[in-house]
Coordinates of C-alpha atoms in Angstrom, one line a residue:
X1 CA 80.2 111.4 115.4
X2 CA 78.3 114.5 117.3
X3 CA 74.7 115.3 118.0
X4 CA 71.6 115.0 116.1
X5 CA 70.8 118.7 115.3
X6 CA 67.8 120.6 114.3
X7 CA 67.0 118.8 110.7
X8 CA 69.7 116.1 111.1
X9 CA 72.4 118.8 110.9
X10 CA 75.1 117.4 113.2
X11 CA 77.0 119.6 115.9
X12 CA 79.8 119.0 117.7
X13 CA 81.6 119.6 121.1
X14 CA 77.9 120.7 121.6
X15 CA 78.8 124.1 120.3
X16 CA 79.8 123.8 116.5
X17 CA 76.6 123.1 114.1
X18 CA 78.5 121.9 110.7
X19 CA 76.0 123.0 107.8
X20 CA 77.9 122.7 104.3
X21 CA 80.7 121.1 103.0
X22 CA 82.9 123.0 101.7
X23 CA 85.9 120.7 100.6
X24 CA 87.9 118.0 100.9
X25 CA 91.3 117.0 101.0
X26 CA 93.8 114.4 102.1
X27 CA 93.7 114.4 106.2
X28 CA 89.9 115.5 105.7
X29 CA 86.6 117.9 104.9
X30 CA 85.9 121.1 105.7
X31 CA 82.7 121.9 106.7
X32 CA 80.7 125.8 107.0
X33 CA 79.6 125.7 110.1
X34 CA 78.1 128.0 112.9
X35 CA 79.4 128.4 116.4
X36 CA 76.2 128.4 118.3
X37 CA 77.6 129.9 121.9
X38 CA 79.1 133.0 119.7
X39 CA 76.8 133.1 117.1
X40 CA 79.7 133.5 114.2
X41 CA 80.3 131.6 111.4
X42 CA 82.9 129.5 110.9
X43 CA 85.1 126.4 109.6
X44 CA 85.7 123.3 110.8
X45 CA 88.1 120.8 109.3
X46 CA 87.0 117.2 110.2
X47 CA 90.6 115.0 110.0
X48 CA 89.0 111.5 109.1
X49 CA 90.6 107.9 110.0
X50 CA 93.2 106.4 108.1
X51 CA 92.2 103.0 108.2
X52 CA 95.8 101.8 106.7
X53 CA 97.2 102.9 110.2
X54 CA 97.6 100.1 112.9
X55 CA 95.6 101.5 116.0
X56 CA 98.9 102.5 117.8
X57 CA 99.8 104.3 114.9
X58 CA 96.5 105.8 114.5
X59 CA 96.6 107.0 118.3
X60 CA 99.9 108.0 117.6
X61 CA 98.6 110.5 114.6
X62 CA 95.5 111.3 116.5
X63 CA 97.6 112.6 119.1
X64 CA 100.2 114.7 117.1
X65 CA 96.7 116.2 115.3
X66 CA 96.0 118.2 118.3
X67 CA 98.8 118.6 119.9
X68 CA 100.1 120.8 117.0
X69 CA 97.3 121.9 116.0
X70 CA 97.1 123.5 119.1
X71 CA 101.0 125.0 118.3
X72 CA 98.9 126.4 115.4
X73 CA 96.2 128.0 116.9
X74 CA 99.0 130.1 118.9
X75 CA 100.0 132.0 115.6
X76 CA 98.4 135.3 115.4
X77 CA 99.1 136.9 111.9
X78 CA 96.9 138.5 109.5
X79 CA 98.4 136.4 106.4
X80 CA 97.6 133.2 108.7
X81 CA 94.0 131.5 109.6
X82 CA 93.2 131.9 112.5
X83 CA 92.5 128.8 114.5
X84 CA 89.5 129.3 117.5
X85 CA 89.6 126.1 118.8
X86 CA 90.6 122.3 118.4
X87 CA 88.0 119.9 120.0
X88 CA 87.3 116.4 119.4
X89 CA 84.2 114.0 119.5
X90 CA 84.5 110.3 119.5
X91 CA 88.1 110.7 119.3
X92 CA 88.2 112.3 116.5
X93 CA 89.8 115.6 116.3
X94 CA 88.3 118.7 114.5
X95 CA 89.9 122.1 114.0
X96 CA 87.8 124.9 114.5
X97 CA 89.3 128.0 112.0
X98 CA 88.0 131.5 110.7
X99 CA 85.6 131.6 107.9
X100 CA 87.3 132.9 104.8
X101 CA 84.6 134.5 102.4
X102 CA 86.4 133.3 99.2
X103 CA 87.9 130.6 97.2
X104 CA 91.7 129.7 97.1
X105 CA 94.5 131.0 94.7
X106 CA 94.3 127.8 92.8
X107 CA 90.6 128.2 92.0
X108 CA 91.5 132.3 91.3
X109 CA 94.6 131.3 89.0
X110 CA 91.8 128.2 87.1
X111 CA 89.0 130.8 86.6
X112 CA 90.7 134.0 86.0
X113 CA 94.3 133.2 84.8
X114 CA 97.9 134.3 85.9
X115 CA 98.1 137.7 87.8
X116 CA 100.2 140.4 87.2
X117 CA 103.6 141.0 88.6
X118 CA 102.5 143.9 91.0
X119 CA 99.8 141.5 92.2
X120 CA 102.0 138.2 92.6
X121 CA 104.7 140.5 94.3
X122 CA 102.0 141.3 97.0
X123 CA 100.9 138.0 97.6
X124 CA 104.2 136.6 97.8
X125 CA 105.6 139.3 100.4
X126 CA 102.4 138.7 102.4
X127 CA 102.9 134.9 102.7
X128 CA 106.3 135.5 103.4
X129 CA 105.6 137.7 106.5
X130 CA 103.3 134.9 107.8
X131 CA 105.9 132.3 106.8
X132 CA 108.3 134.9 109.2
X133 CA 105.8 134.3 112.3
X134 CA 105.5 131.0 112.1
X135 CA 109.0 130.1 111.6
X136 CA 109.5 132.2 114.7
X137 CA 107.3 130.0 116.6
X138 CA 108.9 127.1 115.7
X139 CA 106.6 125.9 113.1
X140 CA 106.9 124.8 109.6
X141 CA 103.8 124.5 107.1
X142 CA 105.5 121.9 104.5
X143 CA 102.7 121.9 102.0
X144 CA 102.4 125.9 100.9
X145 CA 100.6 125.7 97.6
X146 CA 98.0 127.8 95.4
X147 CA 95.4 125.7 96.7
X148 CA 96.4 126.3 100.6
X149 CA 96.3 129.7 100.0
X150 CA 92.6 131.4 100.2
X151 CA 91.8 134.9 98.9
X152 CA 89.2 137.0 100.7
X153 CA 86.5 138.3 98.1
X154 CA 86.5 141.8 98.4
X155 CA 90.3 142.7 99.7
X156 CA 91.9 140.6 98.0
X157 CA 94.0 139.5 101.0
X158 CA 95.8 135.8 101.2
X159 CA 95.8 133.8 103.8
X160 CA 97.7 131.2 104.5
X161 CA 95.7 128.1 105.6
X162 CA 95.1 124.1 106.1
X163 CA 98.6 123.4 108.6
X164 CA 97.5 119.8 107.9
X165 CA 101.0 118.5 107.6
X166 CA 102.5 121.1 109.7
X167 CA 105.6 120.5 111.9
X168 CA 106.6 121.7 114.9
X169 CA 110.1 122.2 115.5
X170 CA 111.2 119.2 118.0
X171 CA 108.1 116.9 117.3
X172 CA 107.5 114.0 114.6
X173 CA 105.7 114.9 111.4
X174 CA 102.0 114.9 111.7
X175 CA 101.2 112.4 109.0
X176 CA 104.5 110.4 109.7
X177 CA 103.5 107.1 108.8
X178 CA 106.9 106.3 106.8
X179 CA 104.9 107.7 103.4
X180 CA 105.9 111.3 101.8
X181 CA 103.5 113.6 102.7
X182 CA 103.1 116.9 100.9
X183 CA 102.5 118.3 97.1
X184 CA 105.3 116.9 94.9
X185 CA 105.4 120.0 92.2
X186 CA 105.9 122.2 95.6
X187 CA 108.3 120.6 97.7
X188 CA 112.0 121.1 98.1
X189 CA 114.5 119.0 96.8
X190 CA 116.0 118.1 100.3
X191 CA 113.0 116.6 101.7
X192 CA 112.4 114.7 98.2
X193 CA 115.8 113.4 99.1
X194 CA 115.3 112.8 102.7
X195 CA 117.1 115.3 104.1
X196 CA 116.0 117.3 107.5
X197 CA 113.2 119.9 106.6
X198 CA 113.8 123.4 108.0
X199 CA 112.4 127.1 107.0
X200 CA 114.1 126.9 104.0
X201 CA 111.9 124.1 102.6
X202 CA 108.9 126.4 103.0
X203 CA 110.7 129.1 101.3
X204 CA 111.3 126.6 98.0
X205 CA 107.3 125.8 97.7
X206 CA 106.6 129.6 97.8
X207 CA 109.4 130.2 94.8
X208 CA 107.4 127.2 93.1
X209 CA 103.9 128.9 94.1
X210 CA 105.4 132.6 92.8
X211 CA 105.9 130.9 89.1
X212 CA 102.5 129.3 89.1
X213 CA 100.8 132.6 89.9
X214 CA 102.4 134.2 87.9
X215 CA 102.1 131.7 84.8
X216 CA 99.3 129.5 85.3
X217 CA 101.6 126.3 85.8
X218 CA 104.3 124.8 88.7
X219 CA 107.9 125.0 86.2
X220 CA 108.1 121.7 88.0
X221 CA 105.0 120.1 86.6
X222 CA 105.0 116.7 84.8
X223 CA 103.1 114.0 83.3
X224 CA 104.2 111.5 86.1
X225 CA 105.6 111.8 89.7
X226 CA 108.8 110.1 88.7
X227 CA 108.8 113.1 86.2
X228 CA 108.1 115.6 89.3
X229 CA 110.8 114.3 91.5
X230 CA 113.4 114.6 88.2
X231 CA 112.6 118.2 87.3
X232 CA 112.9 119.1 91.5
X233 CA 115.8 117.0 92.2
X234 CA 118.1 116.9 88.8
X235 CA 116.9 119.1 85.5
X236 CA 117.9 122.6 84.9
X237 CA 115.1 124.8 86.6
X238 CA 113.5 127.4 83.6
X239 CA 111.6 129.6 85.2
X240 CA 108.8 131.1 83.3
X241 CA 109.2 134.4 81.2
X242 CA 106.2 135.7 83.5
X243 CA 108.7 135.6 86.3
X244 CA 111.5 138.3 84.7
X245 CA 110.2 141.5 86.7
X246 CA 110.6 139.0 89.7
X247 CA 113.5 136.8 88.8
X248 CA 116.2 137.9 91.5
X249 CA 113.1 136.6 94.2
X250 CA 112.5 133.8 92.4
X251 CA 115.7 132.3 91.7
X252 CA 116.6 132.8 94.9
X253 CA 113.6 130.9 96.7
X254 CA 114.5 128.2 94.0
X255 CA 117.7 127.7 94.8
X256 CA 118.7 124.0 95.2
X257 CA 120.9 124.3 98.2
X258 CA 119.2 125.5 101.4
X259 CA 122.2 126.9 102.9
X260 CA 121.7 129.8 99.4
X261 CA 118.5 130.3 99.6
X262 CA 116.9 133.6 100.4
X263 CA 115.2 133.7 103.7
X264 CA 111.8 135.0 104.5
X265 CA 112.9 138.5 105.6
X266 CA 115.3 139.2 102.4
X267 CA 112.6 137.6 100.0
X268 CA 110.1 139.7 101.3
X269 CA 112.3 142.9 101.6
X270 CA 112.9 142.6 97.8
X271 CA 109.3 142.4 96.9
X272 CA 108.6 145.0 98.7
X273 CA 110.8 146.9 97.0
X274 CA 109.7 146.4 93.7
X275 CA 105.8 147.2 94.7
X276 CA 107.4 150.6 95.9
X277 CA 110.0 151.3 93.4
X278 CA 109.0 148.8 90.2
X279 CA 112.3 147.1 90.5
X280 CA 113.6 144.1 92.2
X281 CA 116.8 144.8 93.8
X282 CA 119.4 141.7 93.5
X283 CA 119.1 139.5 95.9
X284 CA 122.0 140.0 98.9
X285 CA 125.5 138.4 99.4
X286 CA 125.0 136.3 102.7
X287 CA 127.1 137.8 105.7
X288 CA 130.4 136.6 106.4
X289 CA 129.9 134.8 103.2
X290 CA 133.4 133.8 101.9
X291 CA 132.9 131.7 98.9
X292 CA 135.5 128.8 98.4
X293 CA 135.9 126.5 95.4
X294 CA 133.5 124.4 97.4
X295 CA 130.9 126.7 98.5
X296 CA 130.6 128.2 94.6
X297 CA 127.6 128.1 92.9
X298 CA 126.7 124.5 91.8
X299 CA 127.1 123.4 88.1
X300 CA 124.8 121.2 87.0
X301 CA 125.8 118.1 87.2
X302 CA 124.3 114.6 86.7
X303 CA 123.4 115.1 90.6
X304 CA 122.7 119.3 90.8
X305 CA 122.7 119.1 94.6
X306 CA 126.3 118.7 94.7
X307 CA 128.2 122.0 94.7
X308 CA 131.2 122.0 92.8
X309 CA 134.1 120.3 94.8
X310 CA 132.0 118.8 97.1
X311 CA 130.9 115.4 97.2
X312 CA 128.2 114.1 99.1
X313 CA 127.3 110.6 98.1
X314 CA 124.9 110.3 101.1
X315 CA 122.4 112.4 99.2
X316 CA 123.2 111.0 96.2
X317 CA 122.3 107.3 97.0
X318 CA 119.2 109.2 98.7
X319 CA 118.4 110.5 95.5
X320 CA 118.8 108.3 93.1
X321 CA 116.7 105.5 95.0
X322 CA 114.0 107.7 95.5
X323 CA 114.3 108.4 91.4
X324 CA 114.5 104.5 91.1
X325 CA 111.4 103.8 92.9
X326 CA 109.3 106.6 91.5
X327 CA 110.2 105.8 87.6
X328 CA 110.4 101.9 87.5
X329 CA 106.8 102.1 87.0
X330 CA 106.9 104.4 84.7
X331 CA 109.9 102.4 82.3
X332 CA 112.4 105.9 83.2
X333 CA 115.7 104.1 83.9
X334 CA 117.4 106.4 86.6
X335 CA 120.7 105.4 85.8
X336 CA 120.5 107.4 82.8
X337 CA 118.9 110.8 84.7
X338 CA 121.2 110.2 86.9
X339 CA 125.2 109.0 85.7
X340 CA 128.2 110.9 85.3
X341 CA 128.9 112.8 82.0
X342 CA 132.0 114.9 83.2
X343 CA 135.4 114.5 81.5
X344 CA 136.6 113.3 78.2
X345 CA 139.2 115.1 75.7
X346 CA 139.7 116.1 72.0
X347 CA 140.6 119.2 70.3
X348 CA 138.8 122.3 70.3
X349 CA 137.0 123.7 67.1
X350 CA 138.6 127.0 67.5
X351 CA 141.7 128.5 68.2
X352 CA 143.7 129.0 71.6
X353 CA 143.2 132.1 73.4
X354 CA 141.6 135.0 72.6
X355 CA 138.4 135.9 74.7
X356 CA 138.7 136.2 78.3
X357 CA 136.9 133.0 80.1
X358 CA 133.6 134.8 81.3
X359 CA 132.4 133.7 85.0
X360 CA 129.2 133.5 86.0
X361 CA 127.0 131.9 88.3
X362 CA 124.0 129.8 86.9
X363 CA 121.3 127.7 87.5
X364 CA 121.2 126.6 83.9
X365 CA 121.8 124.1 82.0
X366 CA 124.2 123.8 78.9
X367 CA 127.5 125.4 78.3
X368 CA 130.3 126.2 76.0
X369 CA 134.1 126.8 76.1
X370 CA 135.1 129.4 77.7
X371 CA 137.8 131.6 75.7
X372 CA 139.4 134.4 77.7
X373 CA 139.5 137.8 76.5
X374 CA 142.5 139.9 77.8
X375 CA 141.2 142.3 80.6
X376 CA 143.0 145.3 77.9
X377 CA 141.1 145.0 74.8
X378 CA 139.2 147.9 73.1
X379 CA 137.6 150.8 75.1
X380 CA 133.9 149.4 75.7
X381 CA 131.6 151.2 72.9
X382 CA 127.4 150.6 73.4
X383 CA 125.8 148.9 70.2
X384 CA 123.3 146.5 70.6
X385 CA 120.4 148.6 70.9
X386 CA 117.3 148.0 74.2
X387 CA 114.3 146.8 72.6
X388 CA 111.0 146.2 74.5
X389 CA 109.8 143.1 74.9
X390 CA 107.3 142.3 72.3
X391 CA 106.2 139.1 70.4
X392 CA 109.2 136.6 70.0
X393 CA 111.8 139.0 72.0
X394 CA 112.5 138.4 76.0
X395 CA 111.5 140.4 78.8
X396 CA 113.8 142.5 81.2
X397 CA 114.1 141.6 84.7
X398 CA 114.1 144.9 86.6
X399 CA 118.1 146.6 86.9
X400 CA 118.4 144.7 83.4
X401 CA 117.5 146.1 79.5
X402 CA 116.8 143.8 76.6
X403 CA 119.3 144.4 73.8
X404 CA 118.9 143.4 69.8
X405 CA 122.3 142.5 69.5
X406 CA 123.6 142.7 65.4
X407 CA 124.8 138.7 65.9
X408 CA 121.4 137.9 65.7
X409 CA 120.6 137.5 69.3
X410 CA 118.3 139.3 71.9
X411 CA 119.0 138.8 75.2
X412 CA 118.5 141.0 78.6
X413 CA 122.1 142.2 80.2
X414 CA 122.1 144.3 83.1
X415 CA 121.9 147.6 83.2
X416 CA 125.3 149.7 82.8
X417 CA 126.8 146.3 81.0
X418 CA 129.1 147.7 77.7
X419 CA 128.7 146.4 74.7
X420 CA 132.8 145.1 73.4
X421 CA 132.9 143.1 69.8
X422 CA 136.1 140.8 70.1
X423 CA 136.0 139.2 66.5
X424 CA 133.4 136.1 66.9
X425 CA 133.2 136.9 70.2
X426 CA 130.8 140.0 71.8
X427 CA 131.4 140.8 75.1
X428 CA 129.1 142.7 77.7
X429 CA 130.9 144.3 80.3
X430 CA 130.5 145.9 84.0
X431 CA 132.3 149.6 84.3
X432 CA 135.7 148.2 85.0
X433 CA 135.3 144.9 83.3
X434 CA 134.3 143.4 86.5
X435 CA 132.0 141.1 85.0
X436 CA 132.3 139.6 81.7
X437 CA 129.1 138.5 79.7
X438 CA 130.7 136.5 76.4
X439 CA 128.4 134.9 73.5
X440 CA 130.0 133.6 70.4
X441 CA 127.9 131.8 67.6
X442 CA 129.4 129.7 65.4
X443 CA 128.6 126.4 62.9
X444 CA 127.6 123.3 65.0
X445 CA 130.9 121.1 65.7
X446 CA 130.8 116.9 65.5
X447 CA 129.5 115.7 68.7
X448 CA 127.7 118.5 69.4
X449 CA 127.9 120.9 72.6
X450 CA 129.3 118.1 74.8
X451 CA 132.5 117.4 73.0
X452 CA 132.6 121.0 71.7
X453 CA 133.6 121.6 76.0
X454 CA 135.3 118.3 76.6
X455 CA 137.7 119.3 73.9
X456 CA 137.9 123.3 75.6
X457 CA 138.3 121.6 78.6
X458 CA 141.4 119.5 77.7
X459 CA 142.8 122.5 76.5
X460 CA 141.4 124.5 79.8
X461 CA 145.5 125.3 81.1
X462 CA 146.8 126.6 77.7
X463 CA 143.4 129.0 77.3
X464 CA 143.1 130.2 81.0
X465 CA 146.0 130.6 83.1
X466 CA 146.0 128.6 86.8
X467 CA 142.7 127.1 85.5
X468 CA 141.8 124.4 87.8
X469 CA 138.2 122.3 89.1
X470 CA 137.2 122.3 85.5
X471 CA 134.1 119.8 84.8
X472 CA 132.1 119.5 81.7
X473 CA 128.4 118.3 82.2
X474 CA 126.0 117.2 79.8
X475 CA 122.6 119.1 80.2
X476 CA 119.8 120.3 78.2
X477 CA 118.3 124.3 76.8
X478 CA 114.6 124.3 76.4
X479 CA 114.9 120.9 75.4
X480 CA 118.1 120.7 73.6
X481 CA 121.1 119.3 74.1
X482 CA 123.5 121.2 75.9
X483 CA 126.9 120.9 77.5
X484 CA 127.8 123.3 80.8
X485 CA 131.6 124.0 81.7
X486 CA 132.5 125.5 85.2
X487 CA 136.0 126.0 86.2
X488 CA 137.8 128.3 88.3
X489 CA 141.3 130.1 87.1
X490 CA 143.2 133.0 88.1
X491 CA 142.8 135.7 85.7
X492 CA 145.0 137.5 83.4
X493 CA 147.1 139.3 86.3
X494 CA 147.4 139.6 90.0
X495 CA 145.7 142.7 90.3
X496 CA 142.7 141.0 88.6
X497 CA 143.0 137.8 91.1
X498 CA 141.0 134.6 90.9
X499 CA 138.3 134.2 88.7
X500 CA 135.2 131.8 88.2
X501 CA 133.6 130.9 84.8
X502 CA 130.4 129.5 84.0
X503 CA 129.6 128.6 80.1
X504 CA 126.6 127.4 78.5
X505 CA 126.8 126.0 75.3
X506 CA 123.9 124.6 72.9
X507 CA 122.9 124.1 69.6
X508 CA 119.5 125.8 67.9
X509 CA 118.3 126.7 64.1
X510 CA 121.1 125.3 62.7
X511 CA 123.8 127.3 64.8
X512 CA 126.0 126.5 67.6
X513 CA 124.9 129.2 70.7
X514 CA 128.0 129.6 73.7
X515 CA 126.9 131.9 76.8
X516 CA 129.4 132.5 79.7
X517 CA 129.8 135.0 82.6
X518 CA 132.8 135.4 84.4
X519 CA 133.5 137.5 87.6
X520 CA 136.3 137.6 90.8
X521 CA 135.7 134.3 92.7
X522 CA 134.2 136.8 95.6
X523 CA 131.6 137.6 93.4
X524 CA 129.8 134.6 92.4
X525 CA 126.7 134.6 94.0
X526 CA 126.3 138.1 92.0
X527 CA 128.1 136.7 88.7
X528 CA 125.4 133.5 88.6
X529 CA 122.4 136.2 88.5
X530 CA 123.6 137.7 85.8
X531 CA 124.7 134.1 84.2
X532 CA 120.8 132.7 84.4
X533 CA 119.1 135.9 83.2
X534 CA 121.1 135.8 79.8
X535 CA 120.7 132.3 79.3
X536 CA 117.0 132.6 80.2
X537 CA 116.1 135.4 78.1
X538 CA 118.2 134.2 75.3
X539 CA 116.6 134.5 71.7
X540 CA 118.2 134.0 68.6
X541 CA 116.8 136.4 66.2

């Protein structure tokens, strides 16, 4: 276990004298320690035994340990620790890193609170650049969380630290044993459901890490892991209302679906942006990108990693026996997280026709009939007046404005968005009535939001012509009970072509709330934006 040392302090590789502990985790402790042959200070992370492992196995790790550690110590960023050497005595391997004078982001966020948007914008394009190098290099980090992440006293900058669990692109996990390894609250939904890990997994935990710095707490925190694996894998995600300047970043690191998430170099372009300008830009269509009634947006469904049209029972049995596992301790029957609500019938509350079925493209959860509004109603008129946020109101995401609408509503609508009453219904619309933004409040119906939809839905042909891929799913808002309705049709005329709907519909205070967005099929990635902002800053008033 090394040399004796002056005063019993014990040095290894007869070079490093380890002098103060300075932490522990779960491969091992990091000591202070001085390299005696350069005279510089230093940190050395001791991985201990795991005496559950077989010896083979434990070889088998030991092995992996430096051999990409080693990968790791070939990164050379200024967002990444540096790594000086990896040594090992009495087979045990230690990784000899930079000294970092100061504590972690986790310990910053417990003693000093959430940051400010400017501040988490910087932090989060920093990682993102060192995320960039070593994704280039072929390795992933697959545990990026507050408390991986030190801050140097005095510049303030973040580094990216403790590869532990790293993997190197072609090799086994370094912890393999057959157990998850990694921070539940942080990691992706495909590698909670055993699918292959790539860059995009890394990009997830940094959308999760975003929302705790900027909030205080992971949106995917929970009393029990069989609650963390739910809120990752199935529930709606709410992001925090800290999160609005940074939203069009956010939601897209948190996008279920690897294939739709931002990568490093657009995430990090954004923020960028809004430390130079004060506004996120939205986040970009992907190239060649030619959406499909299979590649839309998913809807939330009672598994929310299958787009719409698209099944994928593979991942679904993955899914819900991990959900099985993880809850039967905790009495949570998965069956009910995880069975189909879609379909049904009955008679919608409220007459045919009249609003045009708005499209958008959420992430949320809860929806209401979608009504179509004809494309030649009333010349747009601006009412609903922008109101700062302020105590009880929402905030604006940048490119957005919060309006006070007179329904009794506040709610933030982007930026050029009309404001066009159609009888119950008030519509928000893009120059040219590109995108539609409806909200109608009404009495609460029997049955609540869920048959309020099935009953739209049945009715889906006669309200919105060529509708088609319709699907009502049960969900919840903030806790509610909600109902969500996606469903493709193909709009009021040929000029206006094929359209996608999303509709959100929930009941609060007594009154029946329904949200929808509705936008060209072509423009769904942009439509869903707009879709989650207004059902995340929605406030009746």
């Amino acid at each position: 276990m090394g040399t004796e040392g002056e005063a019993g302090v014990r040095v290894i590789a007869g070079r490093y004298r380890l002098e103060a502990r300075l932490g522990r985790g779960g491969m091992g402790v990091v000591w202070r320690a001085t390299d005696r042959l350069l005279g510089r200070q230093v940190a050395v992370k001791e991985l201990v035994p795991d005496d559950s492992l077989s010896e083979e196995e434990a070889r088998a790790r030991h092995d992996r340990t430096l051999r990409e550690a080693r990968a790791v110590a070939q990164l050379s960023h200024p967002h990444i620790i540096v790594v000086h050497d990896v040594v090992e005595e009495d087979e045990r391997p230690y990784i000899v890193m930079e000294l970092i004078d100061g504590g972690s982001l986790a310990d910053r966020i417990a003693e000093h609170g959430p940051v400010e948007p400017r501040e988490a914008a910087r932090i989060g394009a920093d990682l993102l650049g060192a995320l960039r190098a070593a994704h280039a290099a072929g390795v992933l980090h697959r545990d990026i969380k507050p408390a991986n992440v030190l801050v140097e006293s005095g510049s303030g900058r973040a580094v990216l630290t403790d590869f532990g669990i790293a993997q190197v692109a072609g090799a086994t996990t370094l912890t393999e044993t057959g157990s998850f390894v990694g921070s539940p609250e942080y990691t992706a939904p495909e590698r909670m459901s055993g699918e292959r890990t790539g860059p995009a997994s890394d990009l997830w935990s940094l959308g999760a890490l975003l929302c705790t710095v900027l909030s205080g707490e992971s949106p995917f925190r929970r009393d029990s892991l069989g609650g963390i694996l739910h809120a990752v894998v199935v529930a709606d995600i709410r992001t925090p209302p800290q999160a609005a300047p940074l939203l069009p970043v956010v939601r897209g690191l948190l996008e279920r679906d690897p294939q739709r998430r931002l990568d490093a170099a657009e995430a990090e372009r954004m923020l960028r942006a809004f430390l130079a300008t004060g506004r996120t830009p939205p986040a970009p269509a992907r190239t060649g990108y030619t959406p499909t009634q299979a590649d839309l947006p998913r809807q939330r469904s009672a598994d929310p990693s299958v787009p719409a049209g698209r099944e994928r029972p593979t991942r679904g049995v993955l899914v819900a026996a991990l959900l099985v596992a993880a809850m039967a301790g905790a009495g949570v029957s998965a069956a009910a997280l995880l069975m189909d609500r879609g379909g049904g019938g009955g008679t919608p509350p409220w007459p045919g026709p009249t609003v045009s079925g708005s499209a958008a493209t959420p992430t949320v959860s809860g929806s209401v009939p979608v009504p179509t509004v004809s494309g030649s109603t009333a010349v747009p008129t601006m009412s609903g007046s922008v109101s700062a946020p302020a105590q009880g109101r929402p905030g604006a995401p940048s490119g957005y404005r919060v309006v006070d609408d007179p329904a009794g509503y506040a709610f933030a609508v982007p930026e050029g968005f009309t404001r066009v009453p159609q009888g119950e219904r008030v519509f928000y619309m893009s120059p040219g009535r590109t995108f539609r933004l409806g909200v109608r409040v009404t009495q609460p119906q029997p049955g609540g939001p869920l048959s309020v939809l099935k009953a739209a839905a049945v009715k889906g042909a006669d309200t919105n012509p060529g509708y088609r891929n319709g699907r009502v799913t049960e969900t919840t808002r903030d806790g509610r009970p909600a109902a969500l309705w996606e469903f493709t049709w193909d709009g009021f005329s040929a000029a206006e072509g094929p359209r996608h709907t999303f509709d959100l519909c929930w009941e609060e205070g007594g009154r029946l709330y329904d949200v929808w967005v509705s936008a060209p099929v072509e423009k769904a990635r942009e439509a869903r934006q707009y879709f989650d902002v207004a059902v995340d800053t929605f406030v009746p008033v």
